[in-house]
Coordinates of C-alpha atoms in Angstrom, one line a residue:
M1 CA -3.3 -2.9 28.1
K2 CA -6.5 -3.0 26.1
S3 CA -5.6 -3.8 22.5
A4 CA -7.1 -5.2 19.4
L5 CA -4.5 -7.0 17.4
T6 CA -5.5 -8.4 14.0
T7 CA -5.6 -12.2 14.2
A8 CA -5.7 -13.0 10.5
G9 CA -4.5 -11.3 7.4
P10 CA -2.9 -11.6 4.0
A11 CA 0.8 -12.5 3.5
T12 CA 1.6 -8.9 2.8
A13 CA -0.1 -5.5 3.5
A14 CA -0.2 -4.9 -0.3
A15 CA -3.0 -7.5 -0.5
F16 CA -5.5 -4.9 0.7
L17 CA -6.3 -4.4 -3.0
E18 CA -7.4 -8.0 -3.4
P19 CA -11.2 -8.8 -3.1
G20 CA -12.1 -9.9 0.5
A21 CA -8.7 -8.8 2.0
P22 CA -8.7 -6.8 5.2
S23 CA -8.7 -3.1 4.6
L24 CA -6.1 -0.8 6.1
R25 CA -8.4 1.2 8.3
V26 CA -7.5 3.3 11.3
P27 CA -8.3 1.5 14.6
R28 CA -11.2 3.3 16.4
E29 CA -10.9 2.0 19.9
D30 CA -8.6 3.5 22.5
R31 CA -5.3 1.6 22.6
A32 CA -6.2 -0.6 19.7
I33 CA -3.5 -1.9 17.3
L34 CA -3.7 -2.6 13.6
S35 CA -1.1 -5.0 12.1
V36 CA -1.5 -6.5 8.6
P37 CA -0.3 -9.2 8.6
P38 CA -0.6 -9.9 12.3
L39 CA 2.4 -9.0 14.5
E40 CA 3.1 -12.6 15.3
A41 CA 3.4 -13.4 11.6
L42 CA 6.0 -10.7 10.9
P43 CA 9.2 -12.6 11.8
A44 CA 8.3 -15.4 9.4
L45 CA 7.6 -12.8 6.7
A46 CA 11.0 -11.2 7.2
E47 CA 12.7 -14.7 7.0
A48 CA 10.8 -15.4 3.8
N49 CA 11.9 -12.1 2.3
A50 CA 15.5 -12.8 3.2
A51 CA 15.4 -16.3 1.7
A52 CA 14.1 -14.8 -1.6
V53 CA 17.3 -12.8 -2.0
A54 CA 19.7 -15.2 -0.4
D55 CA 22.9 -16.3 -2.3
G56 CA 22.0 -18.4 -5.3
S57 CA 18.5 -17.0 -5.7
A58 CA 17.4 -15.4 -9.0
A59 CA 16.8 -12.1 -7.2
A60 CA 20.3 -12.1 -5.6
G61 CA 21.9 -12.4 -9.1
L62 CA 19.8 -9.5 -10.6
N63 CA 22.1 -7.2 -12.5
V64 CA 22.1 -3.7 -11.0
Q65 CA 24.4 -1.7 -13.3
G66 CA 27.0 -4.4 -13.2
R67 CA 26.7 -5.4 -9.6
P68 CA 24.5 -8.3 -8.4
L69 CA 21.6 -7.3 -6.2
G70 CA 22.8 -9.6 -3.4
A71 CA 26.2 -7.9 -3.4
L72 CA 24.6 -4.5 -3.5
R73 CA 22.5 -5.5 -0.4
D74 CA 25.6 -6.6 1.5
W75 CA 27.4 -3.3 0.5
T76 CA 24.4 -1.3 1.6
R77 CA 24.2 -2.9 5.0
R78 CA 28.0 -2.7 5.6
T79 CA 27.8 1.0 4.8
I80 CA 24.5 2.1 6.3
L81 CA 24.4 0.2 9.6
P82 CA 27.7 1.6 11.1
G83 CA 26.6 5.0 10.0
A84 CA 23.2 4.5 11.8
A85 CA 25.0 3.4 15.0
L86 CA 27.1 6.5 14.9
Y87 CA 24.2 8.8 14.3
T88 CA 22.1 7.1 17.0
R89 CA 24.9 7.7 19.5
S90 CA 25.0 11.3 18.5
L91 CA 21.5 11.5 19.8
G92 CA 22.8 10.7 23.3
V93 CA 21.7 7.0 23.1
T94 CA 24.0 4.0 23.8
V95 CA 23.6 1.3 21.2
E96 CA 25.6 -1.8 20.3
D97 CA 27.5 -2.3 17.0
P98 CA 25.0 -3.9 14.6
D99 CA 25.7 -7.1 12.7
P100 CA 25.3 -6.4 8.9
A101 CA 24.5 -10.1 8.4
A102 CA 21.8 -10.2 11.0
P103 CA 18.0 -9.8 10.3
L104 CA 17.2 -6.2 9.6
I105 CA 13.7 -4.7 10.1
A106 CA 13.2 -1.2 8.7
G107 CA 10.7 1.6 8.8
G108 CA 10.6 5.3 8.5
H109 CA 8.8 8.6 9.1
Q110 CA 9.3 12.3 9.2
P111 CA 11.0 13.6 12.3
E112 CA 7.8 15.3 13.6
L113 CA 6.0 15.0 16.9
F114 CA 3.5 12.6 15.5
H115 CA 0.6 10.9 17.2
P116 CA 1.1 7.7 19.1
G117 CA -0.3 5.5 16.3
V118 CA 2.8 6.3 14.3
W119 CA 5.1 5.8 17.2
A120 CA 3.6 2.3 17.7
K121 CA 5.4 1.3 14.5
N122 CA 8.8 1.9 16.1
F123 CA 8.0 -0.5 18.9
A124 CA 6.8 -3.1 16.4
L125 CA 10.2 -2.7 14.7
G126 CA 12.0 -3.5 17.9
R127 CA 9.7 -6.4 18.7
V128 CA 10.3 -8.1 15.4
A129 CA 14.0 -7.5 15.5
R130 CA 14.1 -9.1 19.0
Q131 CA 12.1 -12.1 17.9
L132 CA 14.6 -12.7 15.0
S133 CA 17.6 -12.5 17.4
S134 CA 19.6 -15.5 18.4
P135 CA 22.6 -16.1 20.7
E136 CA 24.9 -15.8 17.6
S137 CA 23.2 -12.9 15.9
R138 CA 21.2 -9.9 17.2
G139 CA 18.4 -8.6 15.0
T140 CA 18.5 -4.9 14.1
A141 CA 15.6 -2.4 13.9
L142 CA 16.3 0.7 11.8
N143 CA 14.2 3.8 11.6
L144 CA 14.8 6.0 8.6
V145 CA 14.3 9.7 9.6
I146 CA 12.7 11.2 6.5
D147 CA 14.3 14.6 6.7
S148 CA 13.8 15.2 3.0
D149 CA 10.0 15.9 3.5
L150 CA 8.7 19.4 4.1
L151 CA 8.5 20.7 7.7
P152 CA 4.7 21.2 8.0
G153 CA 4.9 23.6 10.9
T154 CA 6.4 24.2 14.4
R155 CA 3.3 23.9 16.5
V156 CA 1.6 21.1 18.5
R157 CA -2.1 20.9 19.0
V158 CA -3.4 20.7 22.5
P159 CA -6.9 20.4 24.0
A160 CA -8.6 23.5 25.5
G161 CA -12.0 24.6 26.6
T162 CA -14.4 22.3 28.6
R163 CA -15.7 18.8 28.2
R164 CA -19.0 20.2 26.8
A165 CA -17.3 22.7 24.5
P166 CA -13.8 21.4 23.9
A167 CA -11.4 23.3 21.6
V168 CA -7.9 23.0 20.2
E169 CA -5.1 25.5 20.7
S170 CA -1.5 25.2 19.5
V171 CA 1.8 25.5 21.4
P172 CA 4.9 26.4 19.4
F173 CA 8.1 24.6 19.9
D174 CA 10.0 27.0 17.6
A175 CA 9.4 30.1 15.5
D176 CA 7.2 29.9 12.5
R177 CA 8.8 29.7 9.0
S178 CA 8.0 29.0 5.4
P179 CA 7.9 25.3 4.3
R180 CA 11.3 23.7 3.7
P181 CA 12.9 20.3 4.0
W182 CA 13.3 19.2 7.6
S183 CA 17.1 18.8 7.0
E184 CA 17.3 22.6 6.2
A185 CA 15.3 23.7 9.3
A186 CA 17.5 25.0 12.1
V187 CA 16.2 26.1 15.6
R188 CA 15.3 29.7 15.2
D189 CA 14.3 30.6 18.8
P190 CA 16.3 28.6 21.3
I191 CA 14.4 30.2 24.3
L192 CA 11.0 29.2 22.8
F193 CA 12.3 25.7 21.9
D194 CA 13.8 25.1 25.4
S195 CA 10.7 26.1 27.2
F196 CA 8.3 24.0 25.1
G197 CA 8.0 21.2 27.7
L198 CA 7.2 23.7 30.5
R199 CA 4.6 25.6 28.4
L200 CA 3.0 22.4 27.3
A201 CA 2.6 21.3 30.9
E202 CA 1.0 24.6 31.8
K203 CA -1.5 24.3 29.0
L204 CA -2.5 20.8 30.1
A205 CA -2.6 21.4 33.9
P206 CA -6.3 22.3 33.9
F207 CA -7.0 18.8 32.7
G208 CA -4.8 17.2 35.3
L209 CA -2.4 15.9 32.7
R210 CA 1.4 16.0 32.8
P211 CA 2.7 15.6 29.2
L212 CA 5.6 13.4 28.3
A213 CA 7.5 16.5 27.1
A214 CA 7.4 18.0 30.6
D215 CA 9.9 15.5 31.9
H216 CA 11.8 14.5 28.8
W217 CA 12.1 17.6 26.6
G218 CA 15.6 18.2 27.9
R219 CA 16.7 15.3 25.7
A220 CA 16.1 17.5 22.7
C221 CA 19.4 19.3 23.0
C222 CA 21.6 17.8 20.2
G223 CA 22.8 20.0 17.4
D224 CA 21.0 23.0 15.8
R225 CA 18.6 21.2 13.5
L226 CA 15.0 20.7 14.4
A227 CA 15.0 17.2 12.9
H228 CA 18.0 16.1 15.0
R229 CA 16.6 17.6 18.2
L230 CA 13.1 16.1 17.8
T231 CA 14.7 12.7 17.0
A232 CA 16.9 13.0 20.1
F233 CA 13.8 13.7 22.2
R234 CA 11.9 10.7 20.8
R235 CA 14.8 8.3 20.7
G236 CA 15.9 9.2 24.3
V237 CA 12.4 8.3 25.6
E238 CA 12.5 5.1 23.6
G239 CA 15.8 4.1 25.1
E240 CA 14.5 4.6 28.6
W241 CA 11.6 2.4 27.7
G242 CA 13.8 -0.4 26.5
L243 CA 13.9 0.2 22.7
S244 CA 17.2 -0.3 21.0
N245 CA 16.4 0.8 17.4
L246 CA 19.0 2.5 15.3
E247 CA 18.2 5.8 13.5
I248 CA 19.6 7.3 10.3
P249 CA 18.5 10.4 8.3
I250 CA 17.4 9.6 4.7
G251 CA 19.8 12.3 3.7
A252 CA 22.7 10.2 4.9
V253 CA 21.4 7.2 3.1
C254 CA 21.0 9.2 -0.2
E255 CA 24.6 10.3 0.1
S256 CA 26.0 6.8 0.6
E257 CA 27.9 5.1 -2.2
P258 CA 25.5 2.0 -2.4
F259 CA 22.5 4.2 -2.8
L260 CA 24.3 6.3 -5.5
W261 CA 25.1 3.1 -7.4
F262 CA 21.4 2.1 -7.2
A263 CA 20.4 5.6 -8.3
G264 CA 22.8 5.2 -11.3
H265 CA 20.9 2.1 -12.3
L266 CA 17.6 4.1 -12.3
I267 CA 19.2 6.9 -14.2
A268 CA 20.7 4.7 -16.8
H269 CA 17.3 3.1 -17.5
A270 CA 15.2 6.2 -17.0
A271 CA 13.0 5.8 -20.0
R272 CA 12.0 2.3 -19.1
L273 CA 11.7 3.2 -15.4
R274 CA 9.2 6.0 -16.3
E275 CA 7.1 3.6 -18.4
D276 CA 7.1 1.0 -15.6
H277 CA 6.5 3.5 -12.9
N278 CA 3.5 5.0 -14.7
A279 CA 2.1 1.6 -15.7
A280 CA 2.3 0.5 -12.1
L281 CA 0.6 3.7 -11.0
D282 CA -2.2 3.3 -13.5
D283 CA -2.8 -0.3 -12.5
Y284 CA -3.0 0.7 -8.8
R285 CA -5.5 3.5 -9.6
D286 CA -7.7 1.1 -11.5
R287 CA -7.7 -1.5 -8.8
A288 CA -8.1 1.0 -5.9
G289 CA -10.7 3.1 -7.8
V290 CA -8.5 6.3 -7.5
K291 CA -9.6 9.0 -9.9
A292 CA -7.3 11.9 -8.9
E293 CA -4.4 12.2 -11.3
N294 CA -1.8 13.0 -8.6
R295 CA -2.8 10.3 -6.1
P296 CA -1.1 8.6 -4.5
V297 CA 1.8 10.2 -6.4
P298 CA 2.1 12.1 -9.8
P299 CA 3.2 10.2 -12.9
L300 CA 6.8 10.7 -14.1
S301 CA 6.9 13.0 -17.1
R302 CA 8.8 13.2 -20.3
V303 CA 9.6 16.6 -22.0
A304 CA 11.2 17.3 -25.3
S305 CA 12.7 20.5 -26.7
K306 CA 14.6 21.3 -29.9
A307 CA 17.6 22.7 -28.0
A308 CA 18.0 20.1 -25.2
G309 CA 16.3 17.0 -26.7
E310 CA 14.3 14.6 -24.6
A311 CA 14.4 14.6 -20.8
I312 CA 12.9 12.0 -18.4
E313 CA 11.7 12.8 -14.9
L314 CA 13.3 10.8 -12.2
P315 CA 11.8 9.9 -8.8
F316 CA 14.1 12.2 -6.9
W317 CA 14.1 15.7 -5.4
V318 CA 16.9 18.2 -5.5
W319 CA 17.6 21.5 -3.8
D320 CA 20.6 23.5 -2.6
E321 CA 21.4 25.2 0.7
S322 CA 20.9 28.7 -0.7
N323 CA 17.4 27.8 -2.1
P324 CA 15.9 25.0 0.0
T325 CA 12.9 24.6 -2.4
R326 CA 12.5 21.0 -3.6
R327 CA 12.6 20.7 -7.3
R328 CA 12.0 17.8 -9.7
V329 CA 15.0 16.0 -11.3
F330 CA 15.3 15.3 -15.0
V331 CA 17.9 13.3 -16.9
R332 CA 18.9 13.7 -20.6
S333 CA 21.6 12.5 -22.9
V334 CA 24.3 15.1 -23.6
G335 CA 26.5 13.0 -25.8
R336 CA 27.6 9.5 -26.5
N337 CA 27.4 7.6 -23.2
R338 CA 27.0 10.8 -21.3
M339 CA 24.1 12.1 -19.2
A340 CA 23.2 15.2 -17.3
L341 CA 20.7 15.9 -14.5
S342 CA 18.8 19.2 -14.2
D343 CA 16.6 20.6 -11.6
G344 CA 13.5 20.8 -13.8
P345 CA 12.7 20.5 -17.5
P346 CA 15.9 21.5 -19.5
D347 CA 14.4 24.6 -21.1
E348 CA 13.4 25.9 -17.6
A349 CA 16.3 24.8 -15.5
E350 CA 20.1 24.2 -15.3
D351 CA 22.1 21.1 -15.2
F352 CA 23.6 20.5 -11.8
V353 CA 25.8 17.4 -12.6
E354 CA 27.0 15.5 -15.6
F355 CA 28.7 12.1 -15.9
P356 CA 29.5 9.2 -18.2
L357 CA 26.7 6.5 -18.2
S358 CA 24.9 4.1 -20.4
E359 CA 22.6 1.1 -19.9
S360 CA 25.6 -1.2 -20.2
M361 CA 28.2 0.7 -18.2
D362 CA 28.7 0.3 -14.5
A363 CA 27.9 3.1 -12.1
C364 CA 31.3 4.0 -10.8
C365 CA 31.4 7.4 -12.6
V366 CA 27.9 8.2 -11.4
V367 CA 28.9 7.5 -7.8
E368 CA 32.0 9.7 -8.0
A369 CA 30.0 12.6 -9.6
L370 CA 27.1 12.5 -7.2
K371 CA 29.4 12.1 -4.2
R372 CA 30.7 15.7 -4.9
L373 CA 27.2 17.3 -4.7
P374 CA 27.1 17.8 -0.9
S375 CA 30.3 19.8 -1.0
R376 CA 28.6 22.2 -3.3
G377 CA 25.5 22.4 -1.1
V378 CA 23.4 20.4 -3.5
R379 CA 21.0 17.8 -2.0
L380 CA 19.8 14.9 -4.1
R381 CA 17.1 12.9 -2.3
T382 CA 14.6 10.2 -3.0
R383 CA 10.9 10.8 -3.3
A384 CA 8.5 8.4 -1.4
L385 CA 8.4 5.5 -3.8
A386 CA 12.1 5.6 -4.5
T387 CA 12.8 5.6 -0.7
T388 CA 11.0 2.4 -0.1
L389 CA 12.2 0.9 -3.4
F390 CA 15.7 1.1 -2.2
A391 CA 15.0 0.3 1.5
R392 CA 13.0 -2.9 0.6
L393 CA 15.3 -4.2 -2.2
C394 CA 18.7 -3.2 -0.9
L395 CA 18.5 -2.7 2.9
G396 CA 15.9 -4.4 5.0
D397 CA 14.5 -7.9 5.3
L398 CA 11.1 -6.4 6.1
F399 CA 9.7 -2.9 5.9
L400 CA 7.0 -1.7 8.3
H401 CA 4.7 1.0 7.0
G402 CA 1.9 3.0 8.6
I403 CA -1.4 3.0 6.8
G404 CA -0.6 5.7 4.3
G405 CA 2.7 4.3 3.3
A406 CA 1.3 0.8 3.0
T407 CA -1.3 2.1 0.7
Y408 CA 1.1 3.8 -1.8
D409 CA 3.7 1.1 -1.6
A410 CA 1.4 -1.2 -3.5
V411 CA 2.6 0.9 -6.5
T412 CA 6.2 0.1 -5.6
D413 CA 5.3 -3.6 -5.8
G414 CA 4.2 -3.0 -9.4
I415 CA 7.4 -1.2 -10.2
V416 CA 9.5 -4.0 -8.8
R417 CA 7.7 -6.6 -10.9
R418 CA 7.9 -4.6 -14.1
F419 CA 11.3 -2.8 -13.8
F420 CA 13.3 -5.4 -12.0
G421 CA 11.4 -8.5 -13.1
I422 CA 11.3 -10.1 -9.7
E423 CA 8.6 -10.6 -7.1
P424 CA 8.7 -7.7 -4.6
P425 CA 9.6 -8.4 -0.9
A426 CA 6.5 -8.4 1.2
Y427 CA 5.9 -5.5 3.6
A428 CA 3.6 -4.9 6.6
A429 CA 1.4 -2.2 7.9
V430 CA 1.3 -1.3 11.6
S431 CA -0.7 1.5 13.3
A432 CA -2.5 2.1 16.5
T433 CA -4.9 4.5 18.2
A434 CA -4.4 6.1 21.6
L435 CA -6.8 8.7 23.0
L436 CA -5.7 11.5 25.2
P437 CA -7.5 11.1 28.6
F438 CA -8.3 14.8 29.1
A439 CA -12.1 14.3 29.3
E440 CA -14.6 11.4 29.0
P441 CA -16.4 11.4 25.7
F442 CA -20.2 11.5 25.6
G443 CA -20.6 8.5 23.3
A444 CA -23.2 10.3 21.2
D445 CA -24.8 8.3 18.4
P446 CA -24.5 10.0 15.0
A447 CA -27.6 8.1 13.8
G448 CA -29.7 10.2 16.1
V449 CA -29.1 13.3 13.9
G450 CA -31.0 11.8 10.9
A451 CA -33.9 10.6 13.1
L452 CA -34.3 14.0 14.7
E453 CA -34.1 15.8 11.4
R454 CA -36.8 13.5 10.0
R455 CA -39.0 14.2 13.1
L456 CA -38.6 17.9 12.7
R457 CA -39.5 17.7 9.0
D458 CA -42.6 15.7 9.8
L459 CA -43.6 18.1 12.5
R460 CA -43.4 20.9 9.9
F461 CA -45.2 19.2 7.0
N462 CA -47.5 16.7 8.9
P463 CA -48.2 18.4 12.3
D464 CA -51.6 16.7 12.4
R465 CA -49.9 13.3 12.8
H466 CA -48.4 14.5 16.1
L467 CA -51.7 15.8 17.7
P468 CA -53.3 13.9 20.5
T469 CA -56.4 11.7 20.0
P470 CA -58.9 13.3 19.9
P471 CA -57.2 16.5 18.5
P472 CA -58.0 19.9 20.0
V473 CA -61.3 21.3 18.9
A474 CA -59.6 24.3 17.4
A475 CA -57.4 22.1 15.2
Q476 CA -60.2 19.9 13.9
S477 CA -61.4 22.3 11.2
L478 CA -57.8 22.7 10.0
I479 CA -57.4 18.9 9.8
D480 CA -60.7 18.7 7.8
R481 CA -59.6 21.4 5.4
K482 CA -56.1 19.8 4.9
E483 CA -57.8 16.4 4.1
A484 CA -60.1 18.2 1.6
L485 CA -57.1 20.0 -0.1
I486 CA -55.3 16.7 -0.4
A487 CA -58.3 15.1 -2.0
E488 CA -58.7 18.0 -4.4
Q489 CA -55.1 17.7 -5.4
R490 CA -55.5 14.0 -6.0
D491 CA -58.5 14.6 -8.2
A492 CA -56.7 17.3 -10.1
A493 CA -54.0 14.9 -11.4
V494 CA -52.7 16.0 -14.8
H495 CA -51.6 12.7 -16.1
G496 CA -52.9 12.1 -19.7
L497 CA -53.8 15.8 -20.2
S498 CA -52.6 17.9 -23.1
R499 CA -50.0 20.6 -22.4
T500 CA -52.8 23.3 -22.8
E501 CA -55.0 21.5 -20.2
R502 CA -52.1 21.1 -17.8
R503 CA -51.3 24.9 -18.0
A504 CA -55.0 25.7 -17.4
R505 CA -54.8 23.9 -14.0
T506 CA -51.6 25.5 -12.9
P507 CA -53.1 28.5 -11.1
A508 CA -55.5 26.3 -9.1
N509 CA -52.8 23.9 -8.1
A510 CA -50.5 26.8 -7.0
A511 CA -53.3 28.3 -4.9
R512 CA -54.1 24.9 -3.4
R513 CA -50.4 24.4 -2.5
E514 CA -50.2 27.8 -0.9
E515 CA -53.3 27.2 1.2
L516 CA -52.0 23.8 2.3
N517 CA -48.8 25.4 3.5
A518 CA -50.9 27.9 5.5
V519 CA -52.9 25.1 7.0
N520 CA -49.8 23.2 8.0
A521 CA -48.4 26.4 9.6
A522 CA -51.5 26.9 11.6
L523 CA -51.5 23.3 12.7
A524 CA -47.8 23.6 13.7
Q525 CA -48.9 26.0 16.5
F526 CA -50.4 23.0 18.2
V527 CA -47.1 21.0 18.2
A528 CA -44.8 24.0 18.9
E529 CA -43.6 22.5 22.1
Q530 CA -42.8 19.2 20.4
S531 CA -40.9 21.1 17.7
A532 CA -38.9 23.2 20.2
A533 CA -38.0 20.1 22.2
A534 CA -36.8 18.2 19.0
R535 CA -34.8 21.3 18.0
A536 CA -33.2 21.5 21.4
E537 CA -32.5 17.7 21.4
L538 CA -30.9 18.0 17.9
A539 CA -28.7 21.0 19.0
D540 CA -27.6 19.1 22.1
L541 CA -26.8 16.0 20.1
E542 CA -24.8 17.9 17.5
E543 CA -22.9 19.7 20.3
R544 CA -22.1 16.3 22.0
L545 CA -21.0 14.8 18.6
A546 CA -18.8 17.8 17.9
A547 CA -17.3 17.4 21.4
D548 CA -16.8 13.6 20.9
K549 CA -15.0 14.2 17.6
L550 CA -12.3 16.1 19.5
L551 CA -12.4 14.1 22.7
T552 CA -11.8 10.9 20.7
S553 CA -9.2 12.4 18.3
R554 CA -6.1 10.2 17.8
E555 CA -4.2 13.1 16.2
F556 CA -2.6 14.7 19.3
S557 CA 1.2 14.4 19.5
F558 CA 2.8 11.8 21.6
A559 CA 4.6 14.6 23.4
V560 CA 1.2 15.7 24.8
F561 CA 0.4 12.3 26.4
P562 CA 1.1 11.4 30.0
E563 CA 3.9 8.8 30.3
E564 CA 1.7 6.5 32.4
V565 CA -0.7 6.2 29.4
L566 CA 1.8 5.6 26.6
R567 CA 4.6 3.7 28.3
P568 CA 2.6 0.5 29.2
F569 CA 0.8 0.5 25.9
L570 CA 3.9 0.9 23.7
T571 CA 6.2 -1.3 25.7
G572 CA 3.4 -3.9 25.6
I573 CA 3.8 -4.0 21.8
L574 CA 7.6 -4.2 22.2
N575 CA 7.6 -7.0 24.7
G576 CA 4.7 -9.0 23.1

């Protein structure tokens, strides 16, 4: 396995904002790995995070709506981990019962057929969990299936064309549909879905490739939801390759009692949460030089109306089965020690739940009210920052991000410091690059484009520089005339002249410039072959660069890759 592991780095991936820290950049070489901090440092990082919230620590005693953070963490693990084991078994995978007291390494991603660089993170999860295991306690790796994000499409990109003129086509694994949360997307065309592996193999046969899906797509047979089936396909392959991670949909996490308690704390302190969230976001944008208002996430808003009073936006989504369109969630007071949630600003939306709550009350009533939402078809889910806020504070000892997640979670660090008043647990970033071996890239040098463009420009405006010595007899008179025109132009400088004097010289200058262009055009006939050769070389280089861009793309789905390419690479990460 050819890999490029980072050998030094900061104590947490969030340090990429600090001067001189390693940047979170996509690895460029085939089968190269990015890990910040280095993979070998992650077990110690997880142990340090766990020690920071151990019994007796200030963080463990943090009041979360009447329940200490340490107790909330224990409750979360005792609830989530058995549910994760049950869900993982429903995927057709055999797993052992997890130990809630053992080290827990977490990560997450949408249930899509992502590229191998994303998949590498799952194997890093398993690696760190193994390294933290002991004869008495087996470390657990947990992948959160982010089924609350929108399904981006039901097609996979595959290479087509030739090496010289490669192209991209798409192969559908199900019928197209409008965007909706993954959890609400059922298989629409079972015949199309079941034949995906075979059709993918047919598309790749001209390149001599047999895709992973050709031999393993049969694992994607559990349930009627796309998210469940794609997770079963991926997790089944992982199991065969020696990975024992647990899986759980974020929807199941968001419907658990420990999470609803945590959500009650955020709701009770919504005004302060909004201020701290937006302050952390502003600080991140300043430090990272981000100008766009909605990047990496939009600020939380506050709206006021005469009829409904003030409402504060929360970091949640809501939708219902009959209308699976994600909508923002707002909270407002509707009486003494009573709050209501609406699916938008109060004047534009309706309340979907109401409960007793204040900053000083516990969250029992919130939990009971929100527990009833699923029976009504209502889905309350976290947005990105709230997902990792809960996962890092209440669930895992270490959270592994990809590059994108590691970037935005620096905002979460600021929220933890401001809102909770504690130092955030460190997190890590893991990614990789694997290239599909369907054709050898040309290795074209992009710098050559500029050089050729400059040469063509010089051949156009200074063709006399490219003539042989001595120049052709027919060209000599043109060269002499060009030198005379340049001398005349130099003598006709207008510096220091009045405006009237400058205007008087304008016609002569224009005529001289026009004649100079004509002389250059005539001289260009003597270097026509050089110009044609440079244009052909530029066209060839641009064609090879365009081909290389596709030939070296890391964005092809892991389902497209041959098993003999991915298995040794990814199990190499797992086994260290």
